Amino acid sequence: MRRKYRDCQRADGNCSACNLVNYGLDCHNRTIVSLEWTRLAVGMSQKELAEKSGVNIRQIQRVELGEAEAGNLTAKNLLALADALGVEVRDLI
């Protein structure tokens, strides 16, 4: 798994398992978006999610980095992500 930040304390870079995560904020006090939280909870990489859902990996990265919102994805992409993760669409937005 790729580290989210260069100064990450965890060898695996998994923010959802880091002891510095507090109330949905990562160690840099940035919100961990639902898409990232859910993806990490099921143990899937961004690449695996992109392949399973058919959604471009760059779109997934943009949502997880806060550059875009999951609610602004097309309905087709949002449904594909929810299906790939085994969750309801509302859980991602």
PDB file of N, CA and C in Angstrom:
ATOM      1  N   MET A   1       0.843  -1.185   0.000  1.00  0.00           N
ATOM      2  CA  MET A   1       0.000   0.000   0.000  1.00  0.00           C
ATOM      3  C   MET A   1       0.882   1.241   0.000  1.00  0.00           C
ATOM      4  N   ARG A   2       0.522   2.194  -0.793  1.00  0.00           N
ATOM      5  CA  ARG A   2       1.244   3.452  -0.889  1.00  0.00           C
ATOM      6  C   ARG A   2       0.956   4.305   0.339  1.00  0.00           C
ATOM      7  N   ARG A   3       1.983   4.962   0.838  1.00  0.00           N
ATOM      8  CA  ARG A   3       1.792   5.869   1.972  1.00  0.00           C
ATOM      9  C   ARG A   3       1.109   7.141   1.498  1.00  0.00           C
ATOM     10  N   LYS A   4       0.179   7.621   2.288  1.00  0.00           N
ATOM     11  CA  LYS A   4      -0.543   8.843   1.933  1.00  0.00           C
ATOM     12  C   LYS A   4       0.352  10.066   2.129  1.00  0.00           C
ATOM     13  N   TYR A   5       1.175  10.015   3.182  1.00  0.00           N
ATOM     14  CA  TYR A   5       2.082  11.118   3.492  1.00  0.00           C
ATOM     15  C   TYR A   5       3.498  10.590   3.635  1.00  0.00           C
ATOM     16  N   ARG A   6       4.467  11.390   3.281  1.00  0.00           N
ATOM     17  CA  ARG A   6       5.869  10.981   3.383  1.00  0.00           C
ATOM     18  C   ARG A   6       6.284  10.702   4.822  1.00  0.00           C
ATOM     19  N   ASP A   7       5.698  11.420   5.768  1.00  0.00           N
ATOM     20  CA  ASP A   7       6.084  11.252   7.175  1.00  0.00           C
ATOM     21  C   ASP A   7       5.193  10.253   7.922  1.00  0.00           C
ATOM     22  N   CYS A   8       4.509   9.390   7.169  1.00  0.00           N
ATOM     23  CA  CYS A   8       3.608   8.410   7.767  1.00  0.00           C
ATOM     24  C   CYS A   8       4.357   7.523   8.757  1.00  0.00           C
ATOM     25  N   GLN A   9       3.748   7.281   9.907  1.00  0.00           N
ATOM     26  CA  GLN A   9       4.357   6.475  10.958  1.00  0.00           C
ATOM     27  C   GLN A   9       4.185   4.979  10.724  1.00  0.00           C
ATOM     28  N   ARG A  10       3.207   4.594   9.922  1.00  0.00           N
ATOM     29  CA  ARG A  10       2.939   3.177   9.678  1.00  0.00           C
ATOM     30  C   ARG A  10       3.673   2.701   8.434  1.00  0.00           C
ATOM     31  N   ALA A  11       4.243   1.528   8.516  1.00  0.00           N
ATOM     32  CA  ALA A  11       4.958   0.951   7.379  1.00  0.00           C
ATOM     33  C   ALA A  11       4.026   0.698   6.196  1.00  0.00           C
ATOM     34  N   ASP A  12       2.757   0.343   6.488  1.00  0.00           N
ATOM     35  CA  ASP A  12       1.818   0.046   5.415  1.00  0.00           C
ATOM     36  C   ASP A  12       1.051   1.270   4.929  1.00  0.00           C
ATOM     37  N   GLY A  13       1.170   2.403   5.605  1.00  0.00           N
ATOM     38  CA  GLY A  13       0.498   3.630   5.188  1.00  0.00           C
ATOM     39  C   GLY A  13      -1.004   3.628   5.361  1.00  0.00           C
ATOM     40  N   ASN A  14      -1.546   2.682   6.117  1.00  0.00           N
ATOM     41  CA  ASN A  14      -2.991   2.534   6.276  1.00  0.00           C
ATOM     42  C   ASN A  14      -3.533   3.518   7.311  1.00  0.00           C
ATOM     43  N   CYS A  15      -4.126   4.608   6.836  1.00  0.00           N
ATOM     44  CA  CYS A  15      -4.656   5.638   7.734  1.00  0.00           C
ATOM     45  C   CYS A  15      -5.804   5.130   8.605  1.00  0.00           C
ATOM     46  N   SER A  16      -6.570   4.188   8.102  1.00  0.00           N
ATOM     47  CA  SER A  16      -7.722   3.729   8.880  1.00  0.00           C
ATOM     48  C   SER A  16      -7.300   2.929  10.103  1.00  0.00           C
ATOM     49  N   ALA A  17      -6.070   2.409  10.121  1.00  0.00           N
ATOM     50  CA  ALA A  17      -5.590   1.623  11.256  1.00  0.00           C
ATOM     51  C   ALA A  17      -4.588   2.402  12.110  1.00  0.00           C
ATOM     52  N   CYS A  18      -4.297   3.612  11.764  1.00  0.00           N
ATOM     53  CA  CYS A  18      -3.295   4.412  12.474  1.00  0.00           C
ATOM     54  C   CYS A  18      -3.846   4.907  13.807  1.00  0.00           C
ATOM     55  N   ASN A  19      -3.024   4.865  14.829  1.00  0.00           N
ATOM     56  CA  ASN A  19      -3.468   5.342  16.142  1.00  0.00           C
ATOM     57  C   ASN A  19      -3.556   6.863  16.201  1.00  0.00           C
ATOM     58  N   LEU A  20      -3.104   7.554  15.173  1.00  0.00           N
ATOM     59  CA  LEU A  20      -3.197   9.017  15.133  1.00  0.00           C
ATOM     60  C   LEU A  20      -4.516   9.495  14.520  1.00  0.00           C
ATOM     61  N   VAL A  21      -5.316   8.570  13.997  1.00  0.00           N
ATOM     62  CA  VAL A  21      -6.621   8.911  13.432  1.00  0.00           C
ATOM     63  C   VAL A  21      -7.572   9.224  14.576  1.00  0.00           C
ATOM     64  N   ASN A  22      -8.300  10.331  14.458  1.00  0.00           N
ATOM     65  CA  ASN A  22      -9.185  10.761  15.525  1.00  0.00           C
ATOM     66  C   ASN A  22     -10.438  11.394  14.936  1.00  0.00           C
ATOM     67  N   TYR A  23     -11.588  10.808  15.216  1.00  0.00           N
ATOM     68  CA  TYR A  23     -12.871  11.345  14.763  1.00  0.00           C
ATOM     69  C   TYR A  23     -12.909  11.591  13.261  1.00  0.00           C
ATOM     70  N   GLY A  24     -12.392  10.622  12.477  1.00  0.00           N
ATOM     71  CA  GLY A  24     -12.444  10.735  11.027  1.00  0.00           C
ATOM     72  C   GLY A  24     -11.409  11.649  10.417  1.00  0.00           C
ATOM     73  N   LEU A  25     -10.469  12.124  11.227  1.00  0.00           N
ATOM     74  CA  LEU A  25      -9.391  12.964  10.717  1.00  0.00           C
ATOM     75  C   LEU A  25      -8.098  12.164  10.732  1.00  0.00           C
ATOM     76  N   ASP A  26      -7.276  12.354   9.695  1.00  0.00           N
ATOM     77  CA  ASP A  26      -6.002  11.644   9.688  1.00  0.00           C
ATOM     78  C   ASP A  26      -4.969  12.411  10.513  1.00  0.00           C
ATOM     79  N   CYS A  27      -3.742  11.943  10.489  1.00  0.00           N
ATOM     80  CA  CYS A  27      -2.692  12.546  11.313  1.00  0.00           C
ATOM     81  C   CYS A  27      -2.336  13.968  10.889  1.00  0.00           C
ATOM     82  N   HIS A  28      -2.808  14.395   9.748  1.00  0.00           N
ATOM     83  CA  HIS A  28      -2.586  15.764   9.273  1.00  0.00           C
ATOM     84  C   HIS A  28      -3.857  16.607   9.420  1.00  0.00           C
ATOM     85  N   ASN A  29      -4.799  16.098  10.221  1.00  0.00           N
ATOM     86  CA  ASN A  29      -6.085  16.755  10.471  1.00  0.00           C
ATOM     87  C   ASN A  29      -6.899  16.989   9.207  1.00  0.00           C
ATOM     88  N   ARG A  30      -6.732  16.116   8.234  1.00  0.00           N
ATOM     89  CA  ARG A  30      -7.549  16.159   7.026  1.00  0.00           C
ATOM     90  C   ARG A  30      -8.607  15.071   7.141  1.00  0.00           C
ATOM     91  N   THR A  31      -9.773  15.351   6.652  1.00  0.00           N
ATOM     92  CA  THR A  31     -10.876  14.401   6.717  1.00  0.00           C
ATOM     93  C   THR A  31     -10.563  13.163   5.896  1.00  0.00           C
ATOM     94  N   ILE A  32     -10.806  12.000   6.488  1.00  0.00           N
ATOM     95  CA  ILE A  32     -10.708  10.751   5.739  1.00  0.00           C
ATOM     96  C   ILE A  32     -12.078  10.552   5.103  1.00  0.00           C
ATOM     97  N   VAL A  33     -12.142  10.694   3.793  1.00  0.00           N
ATOM     98  CA  VAL A  33     -13.425  10.622   3.099  1.00  0.00           C
ATOM     99  C   VAL A  33     -13.976   9.199   3.141  1.00  0.00           C
ATOM    100  N   SER A  34     -15.273   9.079   3.008  1.00  0.00           N
ATOM    101  CA  SER A  34     -15.949   7.786   3.109  1.00  0.00           C
ATOM    102  C   SER A  34     -15.411   6.771   2.112  1.00  0.00           C
ATOM    103  N   LEU A  35     -15.084   7.212   0.918  1.00  0.00           N
ATOM    104  CA  LEU A  35     -14.569   6.291  -0.090  1.00  0.00           C
ATOM    105  C   LEU A  35     -13.267   5.656   0.386  1.00  0.00           C
ATOM    106  N   GLU A  36     -12.350   6.476   0.879  1.00  0.00           N
ATOM    107  CA  GLU A  36     -11.067   5.950   1.346  1.00  0.00           C
ATOM    108  C   GLU A  36     -11.256   5.050   2.566  1.00  0.00           C
ATOM    109  N   TRP A  37     -12.066   5.502   3.508  1.00  0.00           N
ATOM    110  CA  TRP A  37     -12.311   4.744   4.728  1.00  0.00           C
ATOM    111  C   TRP A  37     -12.874   3.358   4.399  1.00  0.00           C
ATOM    112  N   THR A  38     -13.851   3.328   3.510  1.00  0.00           N
ATOM    113  CA  THR A  38     -14.484   2.073   3.118  1.00  0.00           C
ATOM    114  C   THR A  38     -13.518   1.180   2.356  1.00  0.00           C
ATOM    115  N   ARG A  39     -12.777   1.767   1.433  1.00  0.00           N
ATOM    116  CA  ARG A  39     -11.814   0.994   0.641  1.00  0.00           C
ATOM    117  C   ARG A  39     -10.764   0.349   1.546  1.00  0.00           C
ATOM    118  N   LEU A  40     -10.247   1.109   2.493  1.00  0.00           N
ATOM    119  CA  LEU A  40      -9.236   0.569   3.408  1.00  0.00           C
ATOM    120  C   LEU A  40      -9.833  -0.493   4.334  1.00  0.00           C
ATOM    121  N   ALA A  41     -11.082  -0.294   4.722  1.00  0.00           N
ATOM    122  CA  ALA A  41     -11.739  -1.251   5.617  1.00  0.00           C
ATOM    123  C   ALA A  41     -11.911  -2.621   4.969  1.00  0.00           C
ATOM    124  N   VAL A  42     -12.110  -2.636   3.652  1.00  0.00           N
ATOM    125  CA  VAL A  42     -12.259  -3.919   2.959  1.00  0.00           C
ATOM    126  C   VAL A  42     -10.911  -4.449   2.458  1.00  0.00           C
ATOM    127  N   GLY A  43      -9.840  -3.692   2.699  1.00  0.00           N
ATOM    128  CA  GLY A  43      -8.503  -4.139   2.346  1.00  0.00           C
ATOM    129  C   GLY A  43      -8.187  -4.098   0.869  1.00  0.00           C
ATOM    130  N   MET A  44      -8.724  -3.093   0.188  1.00  0.00           N
ATOM    131  CA  MET A  44      -8.538  -2.990  -1.251  1.00  0.00           C
ATOM    132  C   MET A  44      -7.636  -1.794  -1.564  1.00  0.00           C
ATOM    133  N   SER A  45      -6.746  -1.958  -2.519  1.00  0.00           N
ATOM    134  CA  SER A  45      -5.917  -0.837  -2.954  1.00  0.00           C
ATOM    135  C   SER A  45      -6.708   0.013  -3.947  1.00  0.00           C
ATOM    136  N   GLN A  46      -6.199   1.204  -4.231  1.00  0.00           N
ATOM    137  CA  GLN A  46      -6.860   2.056  -5.220  1.00  0.00           C
ATOM    138  C   GLN A  46      -6.861   1.367  -6.582  1.00  0.00           C
ATOM    139  N   LYS A  47      -5.758   0.713  -6.910  1.00  0.00           N
ATOM    140  CA  LYS A  47      -5.656   0.021  -8.198  1.00  0.00           C
ATOM    141  C   LYS A  47      -6.681  -1.105  -8.284  1.00  0.00           C
ATOM    142  N   GLU A  48      -6.807  -1.875  -7.215  1.00  0.00           N
ATOM    143  CA  GLU A  48      -7.780  -2.974  -7.204  1.00  0.00           C
ATOM    144  C   GLU A  48      -9.200  -2.443  -7.342  1.00  0.00           C
ATOM    145  N   LEU A  49      -9.501  -1.338  -6.644  1.00  0.00           N
ATOM    146  CA  LEU A  49     -10.833  -0.747  -6.738  1.00  0.00           C
ATOM    147  C   LEU A  49     -11.098  -0.246  -8.151  1.00  0.00           C
ATOM    148  N   ALA A  50     -10.113   0.370  -8.758  1.00  0.00           N
ATOM    149  CA  ALA A  50     -10.271   0.867 -10.128  1.00  0.00           C
ATOM    150  C   ALA A  50     -10.539  -0.289 -11.090  1.00  0.00           C
ATOM    151  N   GLU A  51      -9.789  -1.372 -10.940  1.00  0.00           N
ATOM    152  CA  GLU A  51      -9.980  -2.523 -11.823  1.00  0.00           C
ATOM    153  C   GLU A  51     -11.334  -3.184 -11.608  1.00  0.00           C
ATOM    154  N   LYS A  52     -11.732  -3.339 -10.359  1.00  0.00           N
ATOM    155  CA  LYS A  52     -12.989  -4.027 -10.056  1.00  0.00           C
ATOM    156  C   LYS A  52     -14.207  -3.193 -10.454  1.00  0.00           C
ATOM    157  N   SER A  53     -14.097  -1.868 -10.314  1.00  0.00           N
ATOM    158  CA  SER A  53     -15.241  -0.994 -10.592  1.00  0.00           C
ATOM    159  C   SER A  53     -15.264  -0.463 -12.019  1.00  0.00           C
ATOM    160  N   GLY A  54     -14.100  -0.423 -12.658  1.00  0.00           N
ATOM    161  CA  GLY A  54     -14.024   0.173 -13.989  1.00  0.00           C
ATOM    162  C   GLY A  54     -13.914   1.683 -13.965  1.00  0.00           C
ATOM    163  N   VAL A  55     -13.736   2.253 -12.783  1.00  0.00           N
ATOM    164  CA  VAL A  55     -13.586   3.705 -12.629  1.00  0.00           C
ATOM    165  C   VAL A  55     -12.100   4.036 -12.727  1.00  0.00           C
ATOM    166  N   ASN A  56     -11.780   5.107 -13.433  1.00  0.00           N
ATOM    167  CA  ASN A  56     -10.400   5.529 -13.596  1.00  0.00           C
ATOM    168  C   ASN A  56      -9.755   5.768 -12.239  1.00  0.00           C
ATOM    169  N   ILE A  57      -8.540   5.242 -12.050  1.00  0.00           N
ATOM    170  CA  ILE A  57      -7.857   5.362 -10.764  1.00  0.00           C
ATOM    171  C   ILE A  57      -7.631   6.824 -10.383  1.00  0.00           C
ATOM    172  N   ARG A  58      -7.434   7.688 -11.353  1.00  0.00           N
ATOM    173  CA  ARG A  58      -7.214   9.113 -11.061  1.00  0.00           C
ATOM    174  C   ARG A  58      -8.453   9.727 -10.414  1.00  0.00           C
ATOM    175  N   GLN A  59      -9.643   9.303 -10.819  1.00  0.00           N
ATOM    176  CA  GLN A  59     -10.868   9.814 -10.195  1.00  0.00           C
ATOM    177  C   GLN A  59     -10.931   9.374  -8.740  1.00  0.00           C
ATOM    178  N   ILE A  60     -10.570   8.144  -8.475  1.00  0.00           N
ATOM    179  CA  ILE A  60     -10.564   7.639  -7.103  1.00  0.00           C
ATOM    180  C   ILE A  60      -9.562   8.430  -6.269  1.00  0.00           C
ATOM    181  N   GLN A  61      -8.374   8.654  -6.818  1.00  0.00           N
ATOM    182  CA  GLN A  61      -7.347   9.418  -6.107  1.00  0.00           C
ATOM    183  C   GLN A  61      -7.804  10.840  -5.818  1.00  0.00           C
ATOM    184  N   ARG A  62      -8.446  11.477  -6.785  1.00  0.00           N
ATOM    185  CA  ARG A  62      -8.901  12.856  -6.595  1.00  0.00           C
ATOM    186  C   ARG A  62      -9.927  12.955  -5.462  1.00  0.00           C
ATOM    187  N   VAL A  63     -10.838  11.987  -5.376  1.00  0.00           N
ATOM    188  CA  VAL A  63     -11.836  11.983  -4.301  1.00  0.00           C
ATOM    189  C   VAL A  63     -11.145  11.774  -2.966  1.00  0.00           C
ATOM    190  N   GLU A  64     -10.234  10.816  -2.894  1.00  0.00           N
ATOM    191  CA  GLU A  64      -9.575  10.513  -1.635  1.00  0.00           C
ATOM    192  C   GLU A  64      -8.655  11.630  -1.163  1.00  0.00           C
ATOM    193  N   LEU A  65      -8.101  12.396  -2.088  1.00  0.00           N
ATOM    194  CA  LEU A  65      -7.237  13.517  -1.719  1.00  0.00           C
ATOM    195  C   LEU A  65      -8.024  14.795  -1.424  1.00  0.00           C
ATOM    196  N   GLY A  66      -9.327  14.752  -1.628  1.00  0.00           N
ATOM    197  CA  GLY A  66     -10.152  15.927  -1.366  1.00  0.00           C
ATOM    198  C   GLY A  66     -10.201  16.910  -2.511  1.00  0.00           C
ATOM    199  N   GLU A  67      -9.681  16.534  -3.661  1.00  0.00           N
ATOM    200  CA  GLU A  67      -9.711  17.407  -4.833  1.00  0.00           C
ATOM    201  C   GLU A  67     -11.072  17.390  -5.510  1.00  0.00           C
ATOM    202  N   ALA A  68     -11.860  16.360  -5.237  1.00  0.00           N
ATOM    203  CA  ALA A  68     -13.211  16.211  -5.790  1.00  0.00           C
ATOM    204  C   ALA A  68     -14.061  15.524  -4.737  1.00  0.00           C
ATOM    205  N   GLU A  69     -15.374  15.615  -4.897  1.00  0.00           N
ATOM    206  CA  GLU A  69     -16.287  14.966  -3.954  1.00  0.00           C
ATOM    207  C   GLU A  69     -16.934  13.766  -4.634  1.00  0.00           C
ATOM    208  N   ALA A  70     -17.126  12.710  -3.852  1.00  0.00           N
ATOM    209  CA  ALA A  70     -17.750  11.503  -4.395  1.00  0.00           C
ATOM    210  C   ALA A  70     -19.125  11.814  -4.972  1.00  0.00           C
ATOM    211  N   GLY A  71     -19.840  12.728  -4.352  1.00  0.00           N
ATOM    212  CA  GLY A  71     -21.169  13.096  -4.826  1.00  0.00           C
ATOM    213  C   GLY A  71     -21.168  13.751  -6.191  1.00  0.00           C
ATOM    214  N   ASN A  72     -20.008  14.204  -6.647  1.00  0.00           N
ATOM    215  CA  ASN A  72     -19.905  14.838  -7.959  1.00  0.00           C
ATOM    216  C   ASN A  72     -19.497  13.866  -9.055  1.00  0.00           C
ATOM    217  N   LEU A  73     -19.249  12.598  -8.696  1.00  0.00           N
ATOM    218  CA  LEU A  73     -18.968  11.587  -9.714  1.00  0.00           C
ATOM    219  C   LEU A  73     -20.251  11.292 -10.474  1.00  0.00           C
ATOM    220  N   THR A  74     -20.123  10.738 -11.655  1.00  0.00           N
ATOM    221  CA  THR A  74     -21.327  10.355 -12.390  1.00  0.00           C
ATOM    222  C   THR A  74     -22.037   9.244 -11.622  1.00  0.00           C
ATOM    223  N   ALA A  75     -23.313   9.140 -11.825  1.00  0.00           N
ATOM    224  CA  ALA A  75     -24.096   8.104 -11.148  1.00  0.00           C
ATOM    225  C   ALA A  75     -23.548   6.719 -11.498  1.00  0.00           C
ATOM    226  N   LYS A  76     -23.152   6.536 -12.741  1.00  0.00           N
ATOM    227  CA  LYS A  76     -22.608   5.253 -13.187  1.00  0.00           C
ATOM    228  C   LYS A  76     -21.345   4.899 -12.392  1.00  0.00           C
ATOM    229  N   ASN A  77     -20.438   5.862 -12.231  1.00  0.00           N
ATOM    230  CA  ASN A  77     -19.197   5.609 -11.499  1.00  0.00           C
ATOM    231  C   ASN A  77     -19.454   5.398 -10.010  1.00  0.00           C
ATOM    232  N   LEU A  78     -20.348   6.161  -9.458  1.00  0.00           N
ATOM    233  CA  LEU A  78     -20.668   6.025  -8.036  1.00  0.00           C
ATOM    234  C   LEU A  78     -21.290   4.660  -7.750  1.00  0.00           C
ATOM    235  N   LEU A  79     -22.195   4.217  -8.612  1.00  0.00           N
ATOM    236  CA  LEU A  79     -22.792   2.888  -8.458  1.00  0.00           C
ATOM    237  C   LEU A  79     -21.747   1.785  -8.613  1.00  0.00           C
ATOM    238  N   ALA A  80     -20.837   1.952  -9.566  1.00  0.00           N
ATOM    239  CA  ALA A  80     -19.792   0.951  -9.789  1.00  0.00           C
ATOM    240  C   ALA A  80     -18.865   0.845  -8.576  1.00  0.00           C
ATOM    241  N   LEU A  81     -18.522   1.988  -7.973  1.00  0.00           N
ATOM    242  CA  LEU A  81     -17.672   1.977  -6.784  1.00  0.00           C
ATOM    243  C   LEU A  81     -18.381   1.309  -5.610  1.00  0.00           C
ATOM    244  N   ALA A  82     -19.645   1.656  -5.411  1.00  0.00           N
ATOM    245  CA  ALA A  82     -20.414   1.071  -4.308  1.00  0.00           C
ATOM    246  C   ALA A  82     -20.542  -0.440  -4.498  1.00  0.00           C
ATOM    247  N   ASP A  83     -20.816  -0.888  -5.707  1.00  0.00           N
ATOM    248  CA  ASP A  83     -20.927  -2.321  -5.981  1.00  0.00           C
ATOM    249  C   ASP A  83     -19.599  -3.031  -5.730  1.00  0.00           C
ATOM    250  N   ALA A  84     -18.505  -2.432  -6.171  1.00  0.00           N
ATOM    251  CA  ALA A  84     -17.181  -3.041  -6.002  1.00  0.00           C
ATOM    252  C   ALA A  84     -16.801  -3.157  -4.527  1.00  0.00           C
ATOM    253  N   LEU A  85     -17.262  -2.201  -3.715  1.00  0.00           N
ATOM    254  CA  LEU A  85     -16.945  -2.201  -2.285  1.00  0.00           C
ATOM    255  C   LEU A  85     -17.988  -2.952  -1.452  1.00  0.00           C
ATOM    256  N   GLY A  86     -19.119  -3.281  -2.064  1.00  0.00           N
ATOM    257  CA  GLY A  86     -20.169  -3.988  -1.355  1.00  0.00           C
ATOM    258  C   GLY A  86     -20.915  -3.140  -0.354  1.00  0.00           C
ATOM    259  N   VAL A  87     -21.103  -1.849  -0.703  1.00  0.00           N
ATOM    260  CA  VAL A  87     -21.801  -0.924   0.186  1.00  0.00           C
ATOM    261  C   VAL A  87     -22.899  -0.206  -0.587  1.00  0.00           C
ATOM    262  N   GLU A  88     -23.736   0.521   0.128  1.00  0.00           N
ATOM    263  CA  GLU A  88     -24.756   1.347  -0.501  1.00  0.00           C
ATOM    264  C   GLU A  88     -24.118   2.649  -0.984  1.00  0.00           C
ATOM    265  N   VAL A  89     -24.647   3.219  -2.042  1.00  0.00           N
ATOM    266  CA  VAL A  89     -24.138   4.483  -2.589  1.00  0.00           C
ATOM    267  C   VAL A  89     -24.118   5.559  -1.513  1.00  0.00           C
ATOM    268  N   ARG A  90     -25.146   5.622  -0.699  1.00  0.00           N
ATOM    269  CA  ARG A  90     -25.219   6.652   0.350  1.00  0.00           C
ATOM    270  C   ARG A  90     -24.053   6.573   1.335  1.00  0.00           C
ATOM    271  N   ASP A  91     -23.448   5.398   1.471  1.00  0.00           N
ATOM    272  CA  ASP A  91     -22.299   5.255   2.373  1.00  0.00           C
ATOM    273  C   ASP A  91     -21.051   5.960   1.843  1.00  0.00           C
ATOM    274  N   LEU A  92     -21.038   6.262   0.553  1.00  0.00           N
ATOM    275  CA  LEU A  92     -19.860   6.893  -0.064  1.00  0.00           C
ATOM    276  C   LEU A  92     -19.979   8.406  -0.192  1.00  0.00           C
ATOM    277  N   ILE A  93     -21.192   8.924  -0.034  1.00  0.00           N
ATOM    278  CA  ILE A  93     -21.365  10.375  -0.197  1.00  0.00           C
ATOM    279  C   ILE A  93     -21.791  11.015   1.112  1.00  0.00           C
TER     280      ILE A  93
END
